[in-house]
């Protein structure tokens, strides 16, 4: 009974004791306070997830701060402060002597796109470390984790010698084809998690208003670039998860930097331009089901939808219950829920690497939003598959890598 009580409390309810506190950004901090109280009381339900997170946070304490200036290669600008990455699914051309131009192999990641030569791997590591440090600082009330996170944040965003320029002009370049693409903007989805970490550390009293304002300034500048640059406009027009994640970034970064009006406007764009156009009457995300990793990308898109649902809660613009004709937000989550607990053989679409636990973030989000027994059951099934999953400690935010 205690296991079920903890899950239902954390997923579906908020403690009235904290109802007047800040809602943070994507995280539901009121529900996190409930989880924290249970952890303090010694409840073992979430012990595997907490122990896994604490181990990663302890490892992060030993890591050096990350900076875009550490890369070995330079973008076309020649400025080491500009973020630079290669397209992950592009490979050397086997039919040419110089291997150019690169050719695409969908779903197959070129290992060279994930080295320290460029910034893609580094930014993910930065986001991962800041995330676990902030969560450990909050759940353990330990300033060591917060202080380490602050050093990393200052290095990435503020220090003039190491900071990243607020643009993605040179993201996901393709050797022999283009110096950078709008599609590369999906790389900075991980900076939503960083903004969540900043908000959480501020909420918990580890960061001052002045410190947070410096980070908000960077995010505001980057949001302006997203909205006005050719690359930003290109990414905004994508019909699949790329368009949804573009909307999610603009909305999250606008809220974080204090522009609620802009966030609400982007939610409206998302609802009518991307959300409903991507969901069919069966709840399927057609553009994702065409991919070679259809289950992964369906959940990846739902992670964006879940975050937009959370931001709609904060602006009073309901995403969770939005519908048009026979297409609804809920049906997309229900479609994945119907697969939970079934073998890979019952997933009728292409999938190179079927990983059932990828659905845990979206299912947690759906359970929290809809308070539906079907989603709660899906969470319980997936929790038994992956009891260490970090999503169990971050209500409000769905993480699918």
Coordinates of C-alpha atoms in Angstrom, one line a residue:
X1 CA 0.0 0.0 0.0
X2 CA 2.8 2.4 0.8
X3 CA 4.3 1.9 -2.7
X4 CA 1.0 2.7 -4.4
X5 CA 0.4 5.7 -2.0
X6 CA 3.8 7.2 -2.9
X7 CA 3.3 6.8 -6.6
X8 CA -0.2 8.3 -6.6
X9 CA 0.9 11.2 -4.4
X10 CA 3.9 12.0 -6.5
X11 CA 2.2 11.5 -9.8
X12 CA -1.3 12.8 -9.3
X13 CA -1.3 15.2 -6.3
X14 CA 0.5 18.2 -4.8
X15 CA 1.0 18.9 -1.2
X16 CA -1.0 21.9 -0.1
X17 CA 1.9 22.9 2.2
X18 CA 3.8 24.0 -0.9
X19 CA 0.9 25.2 -3.0
X20 CA 2.0 28.9 -2.7
X21 CA 5.6 28.3 -3.7
X22 CA 7.0 28.8 -7.2
X23 CA 6.0 26.2 -9.7
X24 CA 9.5 26.3 -11.1
X25 CA 9.8 25.8 -14.9
X26 CA 9.0 22.3 -16.2
X27 CA 9.5 20.5 -12.9
X28 CA 6.4 20.4 -10.6
X29 CA 8.3 21.5 -7.5
X30 CA 5.3 21.0 -5.3
X31 CA 5.2 17.3 -6.2
X32 CA 8.9 17.1 -5.8
X33 CA 8.6 18.3 -2.3
X34 CA 6.2 15.4 -1.6
X35 CA 8.8 13.0 -3.1
X36 CA 11.5 14.6 -1.0
X37 CA 9.5 14.2 2.2
X38 CA 9.0 10.5 1.4
X39 CA 12.7 10.0 0.8
X40 CA 13.6 11.7 4.1
X41 CA 11.1 9.4 5.9
X42 CA 13.0 6.4 4.5
X43 CA 10.4 5.2 2.0
X44 CA 12.2 2.7 -0.3
X45 CA 9.9 2.9 -3.3
X46 CA 12.0 5.4 -5.2
X47 CA 15.3 4.4 -3.5
X48 CA 16.8 2.8 -6.7
X49 CA 16.1 6.0 -8.7
X50 CA 17.5 8.2 -6.0
X51 CA 20.6 6.0 -5.5
X52 CA 21.3 6.0 -9.2
X53 CA 20.9 9.8 -9.4
X54 CA 23.1 10.4 -6.3
X55 CA 25.9 8.2 -7.8
X56 CA 25.8 10.3 -11.0
X57 CA 25.8 13.6 -9.0
X58 CA 28.8 12.4 -7.0
X59 CA 30.6 11.6 -10.2
X60 CA 29.7 15.1 -11.6
X61 CA 31.4 16.6 -8.6
X62 CA 34.7 15.4 -10.0
X63 CA 34.2 16.7 -13.6
X64 CA 35.8 19.8 -14.9
X65 CA 33.5 22.6 -16.2
X66 CA 32.4 22.3 -19.8
X67 CA 32.9 25.0 -22.4
X68 CA 32.4 25.3 -26.2
X69 CA 35.9 26.7 -26.3
X70 CA 37.3 23.2 -25.6
X71 CA 36.5 21.8 -29.0
X72 CA 39.4 20.8 -31.3
X73 CA 37.7 21.9 -34.6
X74 CA 36.3 25.3 -35.4
X75 CA 33.0 26.3 -37.2
X76 CA 33.0 28.2 -40.4
X77 CA 33.0 31.5 -38.4
X78 CA 36.4 30.7 -36.9
X79 CA 35.0 31.7 -33.5
X80 CA 35.5 29.0 -30.8
X81 CA 32.6 30.5 -28.8
X82 CA 30.1 29.4 -31.6
X83 CA 28.5 26.0 -31.0
X84 CA 29.5 23.5 -33.6
X85 CA 28.3 20.0 -34.3
X86 CA 28.0 17.4 -37.1
X87 CA 24.7 15.8 -38.3
X88 CA 24.6 12.4 -36.4
X89 CA 23.1 10.3 -39.2
X90 CA 25.6 11.5 -41.9
X91 CA 28.5 9.2 -43.0
X92 CA 31.5 9.5 -45.3
X93 CA 30.6 8.8 -48.9
X94 CA 32.0 5.4 -50.0
X95 CA 31.8 6.3 -53.7
X96 CA 34.2 9.3 -53.6
X97 CA 37.9 9.6 -52.9
X98 CA 37.6 12.4 -50.4
X99 CA 34.4 10.9 -48.8
X100 CA 32.5 14.0 -49.7
X101 CA 29.7 14.9 -49.7
X102 CA 28.5 12.8 -46.7
X103 CA 25.5 10.5 -47.2
X104 CA 22.6 9.9 -44.8
X105 CA 21.8 6.7 -43.0
X106 CA 18.7 7.2 -40.9
X107 CA 18.8 5.9 -37.4
X108 CA 22.5 5.0 -37.6
X109 CA 24.7 7.4 -35.6
X110 CA 28.1 8.2 -36.9
X111 CA 30.4 7.9 -33.9
X112 CA 32.6 10.8 -35.1
X113 CA 29.6 13.1 -34.5
X114 CA 29.9 12.4 -30.8
X115 CA 33.5 13.1 -30.1
X116 CA 35.2 16.0 -28.3
X117 CA 36.2 17.5 -31.7
X118 CA 32.8 19.3 -31.7
X119 CA 30.3 20.4 -29.1
X120 CA 27.3 18.0 -29.3
X121 CA 28.6 15.5 -26.8
X122 CA 30.0 18.2 -24.6
X123 CA 26.7 20.0 -24.3
X124 CA 24.8 16.8 -23.5
X125 CA 27.4 16.1 -20.7
X126 CA 27.0 19.6 -19.4
X127 CA 23.2 19.3 -19.3
X128 CA 23.4 15.8 -17.7
X129 CA 25.8 17.0 -15.0
X130 CA 23.9 20.1 -14.2
X131 CA 20.6 18.2 -14.0
X132 CA 21.8 15.6 -11.5
X133 CA 23.7 18.2 -9.5
X134 CA 20.6 20.4 -9.1
X135 CA 18.4 17.4 -8.3
X136 CA 20.9 16.1 -5.7
X137 CA 21.2 19.6 -4.2
X138 CA 17.4 19.8 -3.9
X139 CA 16.6 16.3 -2.6
X140 CA 19.6 16.1 -0.3
X141 CA 19.7 19.8 0.7
X142 CA 23.5 19.7 0.1
X143 CA 25.2 22.9 -1.1
X144 CA 28.2 21.1 -2.5
X145 CA 26.1 19.9 -5.5
X146 CA 24.7 23.4 -6.0
X147 CA 28.1 25.1 -5.9
X148 CA 29.5 22.7 -8.5
X149 CA 26.4 23.3 -10.7
X150 CA 26.9 27.1 -10.4
X151 CA 30.5 26.8 -11.5
X152 CA 29.5 24.8 -14.6
X153 CA 26.6 27.2 -15.4
X154 CA 28.9 30.3 -15.1
X155 CA 31.5 28.7 -17.3
X156 CA 29.0 27.9 -20.1
X157 CA 26.9 31.0 -20.0
X158 CA 28.6 33.9 -18.3
X159 CA 32.4 33.9 -18.2
X160 CA 33.6 35.9 -21.2
X161 CA 36.6 33.5 -21.8
X162 CA 34.5 30.4 -22.0
X163 CA 30.8 31.3 -22.7
X164 CA 28.8 30.0 -25.6
X165 CA 27.5 32.6 -28.1
X166 CA 23.7 32.6 -28.0
X167 CA 23.3 31.2 -31.5
X168 CA 23.3 27.8 -33.4
X169 CA 24.4 29.0 -36.8
X170 CA 26.8 26.1 -37.1
X171 CA 24.9 23.2 -35.6
X172 CA 24.6 19.8 -37.4
X173 CA 26.9 20.7 -40.3
X174 CA 27.3 18.2 -43.1
X175 CA 30.8 17.9 -44.5
X176 CA 30.8 18.7 -48.2
X177 CA 27.2 20.0 -48.1
X178 CA 26.5 22.8 -45.6
X179 CA 28.2 24.7 -42.7
X180 CA 25.2 24.5 -40.4
X181 CA 21.4 23.7 -40.5
X182 CA 18.2 24.8 -38.9
X183 CA 17.7 21.1 -38.0
X184 CA 20.6 21.4 -35.7
X185 CA 18.5 23.5 -33.3
X186 CA 17.2 20.3 -31.8
X187 CA 20.6 20.0 -30.1
X188 CA 19.7 22.8 -27.6
X189 CA 16.6 21.0 -26.4
X190 CA 19.0 19.9 -23.5
X191 CA 19.2 23.5 -22.5
X192 CA 15.6 23.2 -21.3
X193 CA 16.9 20.8 -18.7
X194 CA 19.6 23.3 -17.8
X195 CA 17.0 26.1 -17.4
X196 CA 15.0 23.7 -15.2
X197 CA 18.1 23.1 -13.1
X198 CA 18.7 26.9 -12.7
X199 CA 15.0 27.4 -11.7
X200 CA 15.2 24.5 -9.2
X201 CA 18.4 25.8 -7.6
X202 CA 16.8 29.3 -7.3
X203 CA 13.6 27.8 -5.9
X204 CA 15.7 25.9 -3.3
X205 CA 17.6 29.0 -2.3
X206 CA 21.0 28.0 -3.8
X207 CA 21.1 30.7 -6.5
X208 CA 20.5 34.4 -5.9
X209 CA 18.2 36.6 -8.0
X210 CA 21.3 38.3 -9.5
X211 CA 22.9 35.0 -10.5
X212 CA 19.7 33.8 -12.2
X213 CA 19.2 37.1 -14.0
X214 CA 22.5 36.6 -15.8
X215 CA 21.4 33.3 -17.1
X216 CA 18.0 34.7 -18.1
X217 CA 19.8 37.3 -20.1
X218 CA 21.6 34.6 -22.2
X219 CA 18.3 32.6 -22.7
X220 CA 16.5 35.8 -23.8
X221 CA 19.2 36.5 -26.4
X222 CA 19.1 32.9 -27.6
X223 CA 15.3 33.0 -27.9
X224 CA 15.5 36.1 -30.0
X225 CA 17.9 34.3 -32.3
X226 CA 15.5 31.3 -32.5
X227 CA 12.7 33.6 -33.6
X228 CA 14.5 35.8 -36.0
X229 CA 17.3 33.8 -37.6
X230 CA 17.0 31.9 -41.0
X231 CA 18.0 28.7 -39.2
X232 CA 15.3 29.3 -36.6
X233 CA 12.7 29.9 -39.2
X234 CA 13.8 26.7 -41.0
X235 CA 13.4 24.6 -37.9
X236 CA 10.0 26.2 -37.1
X237 CA 8.7 24.8 -40.4
X238 CA 9.5 21.1 -39.7
X239 CA 6.4 19.0 -39.5
X240 CA 7.7 16.2 -37.2
X241 CA 9.4 16.2 -33.7
X242 CA 11.8 18.9 -34.8
X243 CA 9.0 21.4 -35.1
X244 CA 7.5 20.4 -31.8
X245 CA 10.9 20.7 -30.1
X246 CA 11.4 24.1 -31.6
X247 CA 8.1 25.2 -30.1
X248 CA 9.1 23.6 -26.8
X249 CA 12.4 25.5 -26.7
X250 CA 10.9 28.9 -27.6
X251 CA 8.2 28.4 -25.0
X252 CA 10.4 27.2 -22.2
X253 CA 13.1 29.8 -22.8
X254 CA 10.5 32.6 -23.0
X255 CA 8.9 31.5 -19.7
X256 CA 12.3 31.2 -18.1
X257 CA 13.4 34.6 -19.2
X258 CA 10.1 36.2 -18.1
X259 CA 8.3 36.7 -21.4
X260 CA 5.0 34.9 -20.6
X261 CA 3.1 36.6 -23.5
X262 CA 5.6 35.2 -26.0
X263 CA 5.4 31.8 -24.4
X264 CA 1.6 31.8 -24.7
X265 CA 1.8 32.8 -28.4
X266 CA 4.2 29.9 -29.1
X267 CA 1.8 27.5 -27.4
X268 CA -0.9 28.6 -29.8
X269 CA 1.4 28.0 -32.7
X270 CA 2.3 24.6 -31.3
X271 CA -1.3 23.5 -30.8
X272 CA -2.5 24.4 -34.3
X273 CA 0.6 24.0 -36.4
X274 CA 2.4 21.1 -35.0
X275 CA 0.5 19.2 -32.3
X276 CA -2.8 18.5 -34.2
X277 CA -1.1 18.2 -37.6
X278 CA 1.1 15.4 -36.2
X279 CA -1.6 13.3 -34.5
X280 CA -4.0 11.3 -36.5
X281 CA -7.4 10.1 -35.4
X282 CA -5.9 6.9 -34.0
X283 CA -3.4 8.8 -31.8
X284 CA -0.5 7.8 -34.1
X285 CA 2.3 10.3 -34.8
X286 CA 2.5 9.4 -38.5
X287 CA 5.8 11.3 -39.2
X288 CA 7.5 9.4 -36.4
X289 CA 6.2 6.0 -37.4
X290 CA 7.9 6.3 -40.8
X291 CA 11.3 6.4 -39.0
X292 CA 13.6 3.4 -38.6
X293 CA 13.3 3.9 -34.8
X294 CA 9.5 4.6 -34.7
X295 CA 8.9 3.7 -31.1
X296 CA 11.8 5.8 -29.9
X297 CA 10.8 8.8 -32.0
X298 CA 7.1 8.6 -31.0
X299 CA 8.1 8.8 -27.4
X300 CA 10.7 11.5 -28.2
X301 CA 8.0 13.7 -29.7
X302 CA 5.7 12.9 -26.7
X303 CA 8.3 14.3 -24.4
X304 CA 8.0 17.6 -26.2
X305 CA 4.2 17.4 -26.0
X306 CA 4.4 16.7 -22.3
X307 CA 6.5 19.7 -21.6
X308 CA 4.2 21.9 -23.7
X309 CA 1.4 20.6 -21.5
X310 CA 3.3 21.7 -18.5
X311 CA 3.9 25.2 -19.9
X312 CA 0.2 25.5 -20.8
X313 CA -0.6 24.9 -17.1
X314 CA 1.5 27.9 -16.3
X315 CA 0.1 30.2 -18.9
X316 CA -3.6 29.1 -18.6
X317 CA -3.5 27.7 -22.1
X318 CA -4.7 24.1 -22.0
X319 CA -2.6 21.7 -24.1
X320 CA -3.5 18.5 -22.4
X321 CA -7.2 18.6 -23.4
X322 CA -6.8 20.3 -26.7
X323 CA -8.6 18.6 -29.6
X324 CA -9.5 19.4 -33.2
X325 CA -11.9 17.1 -35.1
X326 CA -11.1 13.6 -33.9
X327 CA -7.5 14.3 -33.0
X328 CA -6.6 14.9 -29.4
X329 CA -3.5 15.3 -27.3
X330 CA -4.5 12.5 -25.0
X331 CA -4.9 10.0 -27.8
X332 CA -1.2 10.3 -28.7
X333 CA -0.2 9.2 -25.1
X334 CA -2.9 6.5 -25.1
X335 CA -1.5 5.0 -28.3
X336 CA 1.9 4.5 -26.6
X337 CA 0.2 3.3 -23.4
X338 CA -1.6 0.6 -25.4
X339 CA 1.9 -0.9 -26.3
X340 CA 3.2 -0.9 -22.7
X341 CA 3.8 -4.4 -21.4
X342 CA 3.7 -5.9 -24.8
X343 CA 6.7 -7.5 -26.6
X344 CA 8.5 -5.9 -29.5
X345 CA 6.8 -8.2 -31.9
X346 CA 3.5 -6.5 -31.3
X347 CA 4.9 -3.1 -32.3
X348 CA 3.9 -3.0 -36.0
X349 CA 6.3 -0.3 -37.2
X350 CA 10.1 -0.1 -37.9
X351 CA 12.3 -0.1 -34.9
X352 CA 16.0 -0.9 -34.9
X353 CA 16.3 -1.0 -31.2
X354 CA 13.1 -1.5 -29.2
X355 CA 13.5 -0.1 -25.7
X356 CA 10.2 -0.2 -23.7
X357 CA 11.4 1.9 -20.9
X358 CA 11.7 4.9 -23.2
X359 CA 8.0 5.4 -22.6
X360 CA 8.3 6.0 -18.9
X361 CA 8.7 9.8 -19.1
X362 CA 5.7 10.3 -21.4
X363 CA 3.6 7.8 -19.3
X364 CA 4.5 9.6 -16.1
X365 CA 3.5 12.9 -17.6
X366 CA 0.2 11.5 -18.9
X367 CA -0.6 9.9 -15.5
X368 CA 0.1 13.3 -13.8
X369 CA -2.0 15.2 -16.3
X370 CA -5.0 13.0 -16.8
X371 CA -5.1 11.0 -13.5
X372 CA -6.2 8.0 -15.6
X373 CA -5.8 4.5 -14.2
X374 CA -4.6 3.2 -17.6
X375 CA -1.6 5.6 -17.5
X376 CA -0.9 4.8 -13.9
X377 CA -0.9 1.1 -14.7
X378 CA 1.6 1.8 -17.6
X379 CA 3.9 3.6 -15.2
X380 CA 3.8 0.8 -12.7
X381 CA 4.7 -1.7 -15.4
X382 CA 7.6 0.4 -16.7
X383 CA 8.9 1.2 -13.2
X384 CA 9.4 -2.5 -12.7
X385 CA 11.4 -2.6 -16.0
X386 CA 13.6 0.4 -15.0
X387 CA 13.3 1.3 -11.3
X388 CA 16.4 3.6 -11.6
X389 CA 14.8 5.9 -14.2
X390 CA 15.4 9.5 -13.5
X391 CA 11.9 10.5 -14.7
X392 CA 10.6 9.1 -11.4
X393 CA 12.2 12.0 -9.6
X394 CA 11.3 14.8 -12.0
X395 CA 7.4 15.1 -12.2
X396 CA 6.3 17.6 -14.8
X397 CA 9.3 16.9 -17.1
X398 CA 9.5 14.0 -19.5
X399 CA 13.0 13.0 -20.5
X400 CA 13.5 10.7 -23.6
X401 CA 17.1 10.6 -24.9

